[in-house]
């Protein structure tokens, strides 16, 4: 569904059956609101790509399941702090959102974390 010009607001989307969501690519659409209801109910999600939308939710309220390996939220309106559970991911990009605070220890480069006020390795030290 990437680049399909989907224009929708997704606040409160809580589907009953989420077991069939393994890989979900919603990149480069005009999806706004929060998909947290969907994401926190998908116990088998492996990859979620949603770059280039207008998603808005508190990052630390995202439940990162053990099966999740790929998370791309580049260029959205996500805010809050980056959760420590990102350490279990293989690939991550949360750049160009509104995230703040210290980055948890991870293997990801600085380019994965370009935001308003994130700090800590690999970005500048926190004050």
mmCIF file of N, CA and C in Angstrom:
data_model
loop_
_atom_site.group_PDB
_atom_site.id
_atom_site.type_symbol
_atom_site.label_atom_id
_atom_site.label_comp_id
_atom_site.label_asym_id
_atom_site.label_seq_id
_atom_site.Cartn_x
_atom_site.Cartn_y
_atom_site.Cartn_z
ATOM 1 N N UNK A 1 0.808 -1.182 0.000
ATOM 2 C CA UNK A 1 0.000 0.000 0.000
ATOM 3 C C UNK A 1 0.863 1.263 0.000
ATOM 4 N N UNK A 2 2.157 1.070 -0.169
ATOM 5 C CA UNK A 2 3.061 2.214 -0.194
ATOM 6 C C UNK A 2 2.833 3.043 -1.449
ATOM 7 N N UNK A 3 2.813 4.352 -1.288
ATOM 8 C CA UNK A 3 2.685 5.265 -2.397
ATOM 9 C C UNK A 3 1.366 5.189 -3.149
ATOM 10 N N UNK A 4 0.320 4.745 -2.509
ATOM 11 C CA UNK A 4 -0.990 4.589 -3.157
ATOM 12 C C UNK A 4 -1.874 5.826 -3.041
ATOM 13 N N UNK A 5 -1.307 6.904 -2.510
ATOM 14 C CA UNK A 5 -2.052 8.157 -2.321
ATOM 15 C C UNK A 5 -3.233 7.994 -1.374
ATOM 16 N N UNK A 6 -3.078 7.137 -0.398
ATOM 17 C CA UNK A 6 -4.120 6.948 0.611
ATOM 18 C C UNK A 6 -4.176 8.199 1.473
ATOM 19 N N UNK A 7 -5.345 8.771 1.615
ATOM 20 C CA UNK A 7 -5.532 9.959 2.444
ATOM 21 C C UNK A 7 -6.618 9.627 3.462
ATOM 22 N N UNK A 8 -6.206 9.424 4.701
ATOM 23 C CA UNK A 8 -7.150 9.020 5.725
ATOM 24 C C UNK A 8 -6.631 9.384 7.106
ATOM 25 N N UNK A 9 -7.523 9.492 8.048
ATOM 26 C CA UNK A 9 -7.171 9.717 9.451
ATOM 27 C C UNK A 9 -7.474 8.431 10.194
ATOM 28 N N UNK A 10 -6.518 7.943 10.962
ATOM 29 C CA UNK A 10 -6.638 6.622 11.565
ATOM 30 C C UNK A 10 -6.752 6.608 13.085
ATOM 31 N N UNK A 11 -7.158 7.666 13.718
ATOM 32 C CA UNK A 11 -7.298 7.640 15.173
ATOM 33 C C UNK A 11 -8.305 6.582 15.591
ATOM 34 N N UNK A 12 -7.910 5.781 16.550
ATOM 35 C CA UNK A 12 -8.829 4.803 17.125
ATOM 36 C C UNK A 12 -9.044 3.556 16.299
ATOM 37 N N UNK A 13 -8.186 3.281 15.319
ATOM 38 C CA UNK A 13 -8.353 2.060 14.525
ATOM 39 C C UNK A 13 -7.900 0.876 15.356
ATOM 40 N N UNK A 14 -8.823 0.036 15.754
ATOM 41 C CA UNK A 14 -8.554 -1.142 16.573
ATOM 42 C C UNK A 14 -9.171 -2.370 15.932
ATOM 43 N N UNK A 15 -8.552 -2.925 14.886
ATOM 44 C CA UNK A 15 -9.129 -4.102 14.244
ATOM 45 C C UNK A 15 -9.153 -5.291 15.192
ATOM 46 N N UNK A 16 -10.177 -6.132 15.036
ATOM 47 C CA UNK A 16 -10.294 -7.303 15.905
ATOM 48 C C UNK A 16 -9.233 -8.351 15.603
ATOM 49 N N UNK A 17 -9.046 -8.646 14.324
ATOM 50 C CA UNK A 17 -8.084 -9.675 13.930
ATOM 51 C C UNK A 17 -6.830 -9.023 13.369
ATOM 52 N N UNK A 18 -5.708 -9.245 14.029
ATOM 53 C CA UNK A 18 -4.461 -8.646 13.572
ATOM 54 C C UNK A 18 -3.397 -9.700 13.312
ATOM 55 N N UNK A 19 -3.733 -10.967 13.429
ATOM 56 C CA UNK A 19 -2.738 -12.027 13.296
ATOM 57 C C UNK A 19 -2.143 -12.116 11.894
ATOM 58 N N UNK A 20 -2.819 -11.574 10.900
ATOM 59 C CA UNK A 20 -2.327 -11.672 9.531
ATOM 60 C C UNK A 20 -1.436 -10.501 9.141
ATOM 61 N N UNK A 21 -1.143 -9.582 10.041
ATOM 62 C CA UNK A 21 -0.246 -8.463 9.751
ATOM 63 C C UNK A 21 1.188 -8.847 10.104
ATOM 64 N N UNK A 22 1.943 -9.306 9.094
ATOM 65 C CA UNK A 22 3.361 -9.620 9.296
ATOM 66 C C UNK A 22 4.218 -8.444 8.846
ATOM 67 N N UNK A 23 3.948 -7.964 7.646
ATOM 68 C CA UNK A 23 4.658 -6.853 7.049
ATOM 69 C C UNK A 23 3.617 -5.837 6.601
ATOM 70 N N UNK A 24 3.806 -4.600 6.991
ATOM 71 C CA UNK A 24 2.839 -3.561 6.653
ATOM 72 C C UNK A 24 3.604 -2.327 6.182
ATOM 73 N N UNK A 25 3.432 -1.977 4.903
ATOM 74 C CA UNK A 25 4.112 -0.820 4.339
ATOM 75 C C UNK A 25 3.076 0.220 3.915
ATOM 76 N N UNK A 26 3.009 1.296 4.669
ATOM 77 C CA UNK A 26 2.078 2.392 4.405
ATOM 78 C C UNK A 26 2.829 3.665 4.012
ATOM 79 N N UNK A 27 4.059 3.533 3.588
ATOM 80 C CA UNK A 27 4.921 4.675 3.298
ATOM 81 C C UNK A 27 4.373 5.559 2.189
ATOM 82 N N UNK A 28 4.725 6.841 2.297
ATOM 83 C CA UNK A 28 4.445 7.837 1.266
ATOM 84 C C UNK A 28 2.974 7.923 0.889
ATOM 85 N N UNK A 29 2.138 8.068 1.883
ATOM 86 C CA UNK A 29 0.714 8.330 1.714
ATOM 87 C C UNK A 29 0.398 9.608 2.487
ATOM 88 N N UNK A 30 -0.849 9.845 2.755
ATOM 89 C CA UNK A 30 -1.264 10.987 3.576
ATOM 90 C C UNK A 30 -2.099 10.477 4.741
ATOM 91 N N UNK A 31 -1.523 9.546 5.487
ATOM 92 C CA UNK A 31 -2.210 8.957 6.634
ATOM 93 C C UNK A 31 -1.878 9.793 7.857
ATOM 94 N N UNK A 32 -2.896 10.244 8.549
ATOM 95 C CA UNK A 32 -2.692 11.053 9.749
ATOM 96 C C UNK A 32 -3.308 10.346 10.947
ATOM 97 N N UNK A 33 -3.024 10.906 12.125
ATOM 98 C CA UNK A 33 -3.557 10.322 13.348
ATOM 99 C C UNK A 33 -2.626 9.278 13.920
ATOM 100 N N UNK A 34 -3.196 8.349 14.665
ATOM 101 C CA UNK A 34 -2.406 7.349 15.368
ATOM 102 C C UNK A 34 -2.785 5.936 14.937
ATOM 103 N N UNK A 35 -1.769 5.141 14.672
ATOM 104 C CA UNK A 35 -1.986 3.718 14.387
ATOM 105 C C UNK A 35 -1.611 2.862 15.595
ATOM 106 N N UNK A 36 -1.490 3.493 16.753
ATOM 107 C CA UNK A 36 -1.041 2.782 17.947
ATOM 108 C C UNK A 36 -1.997 1.642 18.318
ATOM 109 N N UNK A 37 -3.297 1.828 18.096
ATOM 110 C CA UNK A 37 -4.267 0.772 18.366
ATOM 111 C C UNK A 37 -4.009 -0.469 17.538
ATOM 112 N N UNK A 38 -3.663 -0.269 16.289
ATOM 113 C CA UNK A 38 -3.324 -1.392 15.412
ATOM 114 C C UNK A 38 -1.990 -1.998 15.811
ATOM 115 N N UNK A 39 -0.969 -1.165 15.924
ATOM 116 C CA UNK A 39 0.378 -1.663 16.178
ATOM 117 C C UNK A 39 0.506 -2.394 17.502
ATOM 118 N N UNK A 40 -0.185 -1.937 18.515
ATOM 119 C CA UNK A 40 -0.082 -2.586 19.824
ATOM 120 C C UNK A 40 -0.891 -3.869 19.921
ATOM 121 N N UNK A 41 -1.645 -4.195 18.889
ATOM 122 C CA UNK A 41 -2.421 -5.443 18.872
ATOM 123 C C UNK A 41 -1.838 -6.484 17.940
ATOM 124 N N UNK A 42 -0.782 -6.135 17.212
ATOM 125 C CA UNK A 42 -0.198 -7.069 16.255
ATOM 126 C C UNK A 42 0.959 -7.797 16.913
ATOM 127 N N UNK A 43 0.723 -9.002 17.366
ATOM 128 C CA UNK A 43 1.727 -9.779 18.083
ATOM 129 C C UNK A 43 2.766 -10.438 17.207
ATOM 130 N N UNK A 44 2.556 -10.460 15.889
ATOM 131 C CA UNK A 44 3.475 -11.150 14.987
ATOM 132 C C UNK A 44 4.075 -10.234 13.933
ATOM 133 N N UNK A 45 3.978 -8.933 14.134
ATOM 134 C CA UNK A 45 4.480 -7.969 13.159
ATOM 135 C C UNK A 45 5.999 -8.087 13.042
ATOM 136 N N UNK A 46 6.496 -8.190 11.806
ATOM 137 C CA UNK A 46 7.927 -8.286 11.547
ATOM 138 C C UNK A 46 8.467 -6.962 11.021
ATOM 139 N N UNK A 47 7.689 -6.301 10.147
ATOM 140 C CA UNK A 47 8.139 -5.045 9.580
ATOM 141 C C UNK A 47 7.014 -4.042 9.456
ATOM 142 N N UNK A 48 7.309 -2.799 9.852
ATOM 143 C CA UNK A 48 6.333 -1.717 9.703
ATOM 144 C C UNK A 48 7.044 -0.517 9.124
ATOM 145 N N UNK A 49 6.597 -0.087 7.933
ATOM 146 C CA UNK A 49 7.148 1.060 7.249
ATOM 147 C C UNK A 49 6.029 2.067 7.074
ATOM 148 N N UNK A 50 6.232 3.283 7.540
ATOM 149 C CA UNK A 50 5.204 4.322 7.421
ATOM 150 C C UNK A 50 5.840 5.686 7.209
ATOM 151 N N UNK A 51 6.958 5.722 6.532
ATOM 152 C CA UNK A 51 7.626 7.002 6.302
ATOM 153 C C UNK A 51 6.781 7.892 5.402
ATOM 154 N N UNK A 52 6.948 9.202 5.569
ATOM 155 C CA UNK A 52 6.297 10.158 4.699
ATOM 156 C C UNK A 52 4.799 10.282 4.887
ATOM 157 N N UNK A 53 4.322 10.161 6.107
ATOM 158 C CA UNK A 53 2.917 10.341 6.435
ATOM 159 C C UNK A 53 2.787 11.463 7.457
ATOM 160 N N UNK A 54 1.682 11.488 8.156
ATOM 161 C CA UNK A 54 1.453 12.479 9.211
ATOM 162 C C UNK A 54 1.002 11.774 10.485
ATOM 163 N N UNK A 55 1.600 10.614 10.736
ATOM 164 C CA UNK A 55 1.232 9.850 11.926
ATOM 165 C C UNK A 55 1.669 10.600 13.170
ATOM 166 N N UNK A 56 0.807 10.587 14.182
ATOM 167 C CA UNK A 56 1.083 11.331 15.406
ATOM 168 C C UNK A 56 0.701 10.459 16.596
ATOM 169 N N UNK A 57 1.721 10.034 17.331
ATOM 170 C CA UNK A 57 1.498 9.272 18.558
ATOM 171 C C UNK A 57 2.751 9.363 19.418
ATOM 172 N N UNK A 58 2.583 9.010 20.673
ATOM 173 C CA UNK A 58 3.683 9.036 21.632
ATOM 174 C C UNK A 58 4.518 7.764 21.449
ATOM 175 N N UNK A 59 5.775 7.928 21.073
ATOM 176 C CA UNK A 59 6.634 6.796 20.733
ATOM 177 C C UNK A 59 6.750 5.774 21.857
ATOM 178 N N UNK A 60 6.833 6.241 23.082
ATOM 179 C CA UNK A 60 7.014 5.273 24.172
ATOM 180 C C UNK A 60 5.749 4.471 24.466
ATOM 181 N N UNK A 61 4.632 4.825 23.859
ATOM 182 C CA UNK A 61 3.422 4.011 24.030
ATOM 183 C C UNK A 61 3.336 2.907 22.977
ATOM 184 N N UNK A 62 4.313 2.863 22.069
ATOM 185 C CA UNK A 62 4.372 1.813 21.056
ATOM 186 C C UNK A 62 4.931 0.539 21.680
ATOM 187 N N UNK A 63 4.181 -0.538 21.556
ATOM 188 C CA UNK A 63 4.635 -1.848 22.059
ATOM 189 C C UNK A 63 5.465 -2.494 20.954
ATOM 190 N N UNK A 64 6.741 -2.646 21.193
ATOM 191 C CA UNK A 64 7.629 -3.265 20.209
ATOM 192 C C UNK A 64 7.719 -4.750 20.537
ATOM 193 N N UNK A 65 7.040 -5.560 19.722
ATOM 194 C CA UNK A 65 6.986 -7.003 19.958
ATOM 195 C C UNK A 65 8.309 -7.650 19.563
ATOM 196 N N UNK A 66 8.571 -8.838 20.092
ATOM 197 C CA UNK A 66 9.836 -9.519 19.842
ATOM 198 C C UNK A 66 10.035 -9.878 18.378
ATOM 199 N N UNK A 67 8.952 -10.080 17.647
ATOM 200 C CA UNK A 67 9.068 -10.438 16.232
ATOM 201 C C UNK A 67 9.414 -9.242 15.348
ATOM 202 N N UNK A 68 9.209 -8.015 15.833
ATOM 203 C CA UNK A 68 9.443 -6.817 15.020
ATOM 204 C C UNK A 68 10.938 -6.628 14.769
ATOM 205 N N UNK A 69 11.311 -6.558 13.493
ATOM 206 C CA UNK A 69 12.712 -6.396 13.112
ATOM 207 C C UNK A 69 12.963 -5.103 12.353
ATOM 208 N N UNK A 70 11.939 -4.567 11.686
ATOM 209 C CA UNK A 70 12.097 -3.384 10.846
ATOM 210 C C UNK A 70 11.052 -2.344 11.217
ATOM 211 N N UNK A 71 11.493 -1.140 11.557
ATOM 212 C CA UNK A 71 10.590 -0.057 11.910
ATOM 213 C C UNK A 71 11.071 1.232 11.249
ATOM 214 N N UNK A 72 10.228 1.796 10.385
ATOM 215 C CA UNK A 72 10.579 3.035 9.709
ATOM 216 C C UNK A 72 9.429 4.022 9.873
ATOM 217 N N UNK A 73 9.667 5.049 10.670
ATOM 218 C CA UNK A 73 8.692 6.113 10.915
ATOM 219 C C UNK A 73 9.229 7.463 10.442
ATOM 220 N N UNK A 74 10.151 7.454 9.514
ATOM 221 C CA UNK A 74 10.782 8.655 8.974
ATOM 222 C C UNK A 74 9.736 9.660 8.496
ATOM 223 N N UNK A 75 9.940 10.930 8.819
ATOM 224 C CA UNK A 75 9.094 12.047 8.358
ATOM 225 C C UNK A 75 7.619 11.873 8.745
ATOM 226 N N UNK A 76 7.363 11.881 10.033
ATOM 227 C CA UNK A 76 6.010 11.866 10.579
ATOM 228 C C UNK A 76 5.924 12.913 11.673
ATOM 229 N N UNK A 77 4.974 12.760 12.562
ATOM 230 C CA UNK A 77 4.791 13.702 13.675
ATOM 231 C C UNK A 77 4.875 12.971 15.011
ATOM 232 N N UNK A 78 5.635 11.899 15.054
ATOM 233 C CA UNK A 78 5.780 11.091 16.262
ATOM 234 C C UNK A 78 6.549 11.901 17.305
ATOM 235 N N UNK A 79 6.123 11.798 18.560
ATOM 236 C CA UNK A 79 6.740 12.588 19.622
ATOM 237 C C UNK A 79 7.044 11.696 20.825
ATOM 238 N N UNK A 80 7.729 12.253 21.807
ATOM 239 C CA UNK A 80 8.067 11.515 23.024
ATOM 240 C C UNK A 80 9.503 11.032 23.003
ATOM 241 N N UNK A 81 9.742 9.913 23.684
ATOM 242 C CA UNK A 81 11.082 9.349 23.819
ATOM 243 C C UNK A 81 11.189 8.038 23.059
ATOM 244 N N UNK A 82 12.399 7.703 22.677
ATOM 245 C CA UNK A 82 12.658 6.445 21.987
ATOM 246 C C UNK A 82 12.756 5.336 23.035
ATOM 247 N N UNK A 83 11.934 4.283 22.931
ATOM 248 C CA UNK A 83 11.945 3.220 23.940
ATOM 249 C C UNK A 83 13.185 2.320 23.826
ATOM 250 N N UNK A 84 13.601 1.761 24.931
ATOM 251 C CA UNK A 84 14.771 0.878 24.973
ATOM 252 C C UNK A 84 14.580 -0.370 24.119
ATOM 253 N N UNK A 85 13.358 -0.765 23.870
ATOM 254 C CA UNK A 85 13.073 -1.984 23.104
ATOM 255 C C UNK A 85 13.554 -1.906 21.659
ATOM 256 N N UNK A 86 13.969 -0.726 21.188
ATOM 257 C CA UNK A 86 14.485 -0.624 19.820
ATOM 258 C C UNK A 86 15.754 -1.444 19.636
ATOM 259 N N UNK A 87 16.426 -1.771 20.723
ATOM 260 C CA UNK A 87 17.671 -2.527 20.662
ATOM 261 C C UNK A 87 17.482 -3.875 19.983
ATOM 262 N N UNK A 88 16.277 -4.428 20.028
ATOM 263 C CA UNK A 88 16.005 -5.722 19.413
ATOM 264 C C UNK A 88 15.715 -5.665 17.923
ATOM 265 N N UNK A 89 15.661 -4.459 17.358
ATOM 266 C CA UNK A 89 15.369 -4.311 15.939
ATOM 267 C C UNK A 89 16.622 -4.507 15.088
ATOM 268 N N UNK A 90 16.425 -4.890 13.827
ATOM 269 C CA UNK A 90 17.540 -4.982 12.884
ATOM 270 C C UNK A 90 17.733 -3.676 12.127
ATOM 271 N N UNK A 91 16.622 -2.996 11.825
ATOM 272 C CA UNK A 91 16.691 -1.710 11.129
ATOM 273 C C UNK A 91 15.698 -0.752 11.749
ATOM 274 N N UNK A 92 16.109 0.522 11.834
ATOM 275 C CA UNK A 92 15.278 1.545 12.459
ATOM 276 C C UNK A 92 15.543 2.886 11.804
ATOM 277 N N UNK A 93 14.469 3.644 11.596
ATOM 278 C CA UNK A 93 14.614 5.045 11.215
ATOM 279 C C UNK A 93 13.445 5.814 11.799
ATOM 280 N N UNK A 94 13.737 6.696 12.741
ATOM 281 C CA UNK A 94 12.721 7.556 13.355
ATOM 282 C C UNK A 94 13.070 9.036 13.145
ATOM 283 N N UNK A 95 13.857 9.320 12.126
ATOM 284 C CA UNK A 95 14.297 10.688 11.843
ATOM 285 C C UNK A 95 13.154 11.581 11.392
ATOM 286 N N UNK A 96 13.343 12.861 11.644
ATOM 287 C CA UNK A 96 12.425 13.920 11.223
ATOM 288 C C UNK A 96 11.025 13.730 11.801
ATOM 289 N N UNK A 97 10.990 13.567 13.098
ATOM 290 C CA UNK A 97 9.774 13.545 13.893
ATOM 291 C C UNK A 97 9.943 14.614 14.972
ATOM 292 N N UNK A 98 9.320 14.424 16.107
ATOM 293 C CA UNK A 98 9.437 15.378 17.216
ATOM 294 C C UNK A 98 9.834 14.633 18.492
ATOM 295 N N UNK A 99 10.832 13.785 18.374
ATOM 296 C CA UNK A 99 11.294 12.984 19.498
ATOM 297 C C UNK A 99 12.342 13.753 20.295
ATOM 298 N N UNK A 100 12.347 13.531 21.611
ATOM 299 C CA UNK A 100 13.286 14.205 22.506
ATOM 300 C C UNK A 100 13.823 13.230 23.541
ATOM 301 N N UNK A 101 14.920 13.602 24.165
ATOM 302 C CA UNK A 101 15.472 12.811 25.261
ATOM 303 C C UNK A 101 16.673 11.992 24.826
ATOM 304 N N UNK A 102 17.155 11.195 25.758
ATOM 305 C CA UNK A 102 18.335 10.379 25.523
ATOM 306 C C UNK A 102 17.974 9.121 24.742
ATOM 307 N N UNK A 103 18.799 8.817 23.767
ATOM 308 C CA UNK A 103 18.617 7.614 22.962
ATOM 309 C C UNK A 103 19.087 6.412 23.776
ATOM 310 N N UNK A 104 18.306 5.335 23.791
ATOM 311 C CA UNK A 104 18.784 4.121 24.470
ATOM 312 C C UNK A 104 19.980 3.525 23.715
ATOM 313 N N UNK A 105 20.759 2.734 24.389
ATOM 314 C CA UNK A 105 21.911 2.085 23.772
ATOM 315 C C UNK A 105 21.418 1.218 22.617
ATOM 316 N N UNK A 106 22.028 1.434 21.445
ATOM 317 C CA UNK A 106 21.654 0.650 20.274
ATOM 318 C C UNK A 106 22.796 0.634 19.275
ATOM 319 N N UNK A 107 22.617 -0.121 18.224
ATOM 320 C CA UNK A 107 23.634 -0.253 17.174
ATOM 321 C C UNK A 107 23.385 0.670 15.985
ATOM 322 N N UNK A 108 22.352 1.513 16.060
ATOM 323 C CA UNK A 108 21.928 2.312 14.915
ATOM 324 C C UNK A 108 22.749 3.595 14.776
ATOM 325 N N UNK A 109 22.964 4.040 13.529
ATOM 326 C CA UNK A 109 23.758 5.260 13.300
ATOM 327 C C UNK A 109 22.962 6.521 13.625
ATOM 328 N N UNK A 110 23.648 7.635 13.684
ATOM 329 C CA UNK A 110 23.014 8.923 13.971
ATOM 330 C C UNK A 110 21.923 9.255 12.959
ATOM 331 N N UNK A 111 22.073 8.802 11.731
ATOM 332 C CA UNK A 111 21.088 9.100 10.684
ATOM 333 C C UNK A 111 19.724 8.487 10.977
ATOM 334 N N UNK A 112 19.640 7.535 11.865
ATOM 335 C CA UNK A 112 18.362 6.926 12.241
ATOM 336 C C UNK A 112 17.604 7.778 13.257
ATOM 337 N N UNK A 113 18.271 8.797 13.827
ATOM 338 C CA UNK A 113 17.707 9.545 14.952
ATOM 339 C C UNK A 113 17.638 11.060 14.755
ATOM 340 N N UNK A 114 17.697 11.583 13.569
ATOM 341 C CA UNK A 114 17.666 13.041 13.356
ATOM 342 C C UNK A 114 16.315 13.603 13.796
ATOM 343 N N UNK A 115 16.295 14.344 14.890
ATOM 344 C CA UNK A 115 15.069 14.869 15.484
ATOM 345 C C UNK A 115 15.318 16.186 16.179
ATOM 346 N N UNK A 116 14.252 16.733 16.749
ATOM 347 C CA UNK A 116 14.305 18.026 17.428
ATOM 348 C C UNK A 116 15.340 18.066 18.552
ATOM 349 N N UNK A 117 15.271 17.124 19.453
ATOM 350 C CA UNK A 117 16.118 17.237 20.643
ATOM 351 C C UNK A 117 16.508 15.879 21.225
ATOM 352 N N UNK A 118 16.860 14.933 20.361
ATOM 353 C CA UNK A 118 17.420 13.672 20.852
ATOM 354 C C UNK A 118 18.899 13.890 21.156
ATOM 355 N N UNK A 119 19.405 13.107 22.078
ATOM 356 C CA UNK A 119 20.805 13.228 22.444
ATOM 357 C C UNK A 119 21.330 11.885 22.926
ATOM 358 N N UNK A 120 22.617 11.784 23.079
ATOM 359 C CA UNK A 120 23.260 10.550 23.499
ATOM 360 C C UNK A 120 23.801 9.802 22.310
ATOM 361 N N UNK A 121 24.787 8.983 22.537
ATOM 362 C CA UNK A 121 25.461 8.276 21.450
ATOM 363 C C UNK A 121 24.470 7.581 20.537
ATOM 364 N N UNK A 122 24.595 7.770 19.213
ATOM 365 C CA UNK A 122 25.675 8.371 18.444
ATOM 366 C C UNK A 122 25.506 9.875 18.182
ATOM 367 N N UNK A 123 24.520 10.493 18.775
ATOM 368 C CA UNK A 123 24.323 11.939 18.666
ATOM 369 C C UNK A 123 25.128 12.641 19.763
ATOM 370 N N UNK A 124 25.142 13.980 19.790
ATOM 371 C CA UNK A 124 25.852 14.685 20.869
ATOM 372 C C UNK A 124 25.359 14.271 22.257
ATOM 373 N N UNK A 125 26.252 14.409 23.217
ATOM 374 C CA UNK A 125 25.921 14.071 24.601
ATOM 375 C C UNK A 125 24.754 14.914 25.107
ATOM 376 N N UNK A 126 24.005 14.374 26.043
ATOM 377 C CA UNK A 126 22.903 15.099 26.669
ATOM 378 C C UNK A 126 23.454 16.092 27.670
ATOM 379 N N UNK A 127 22.793 17.223 27.799
ATOM 380 C CA UNK A 127 23.241 18.246 28.748
ATOM 381 C C UNK A 127 22.580 18.050 30.086
#
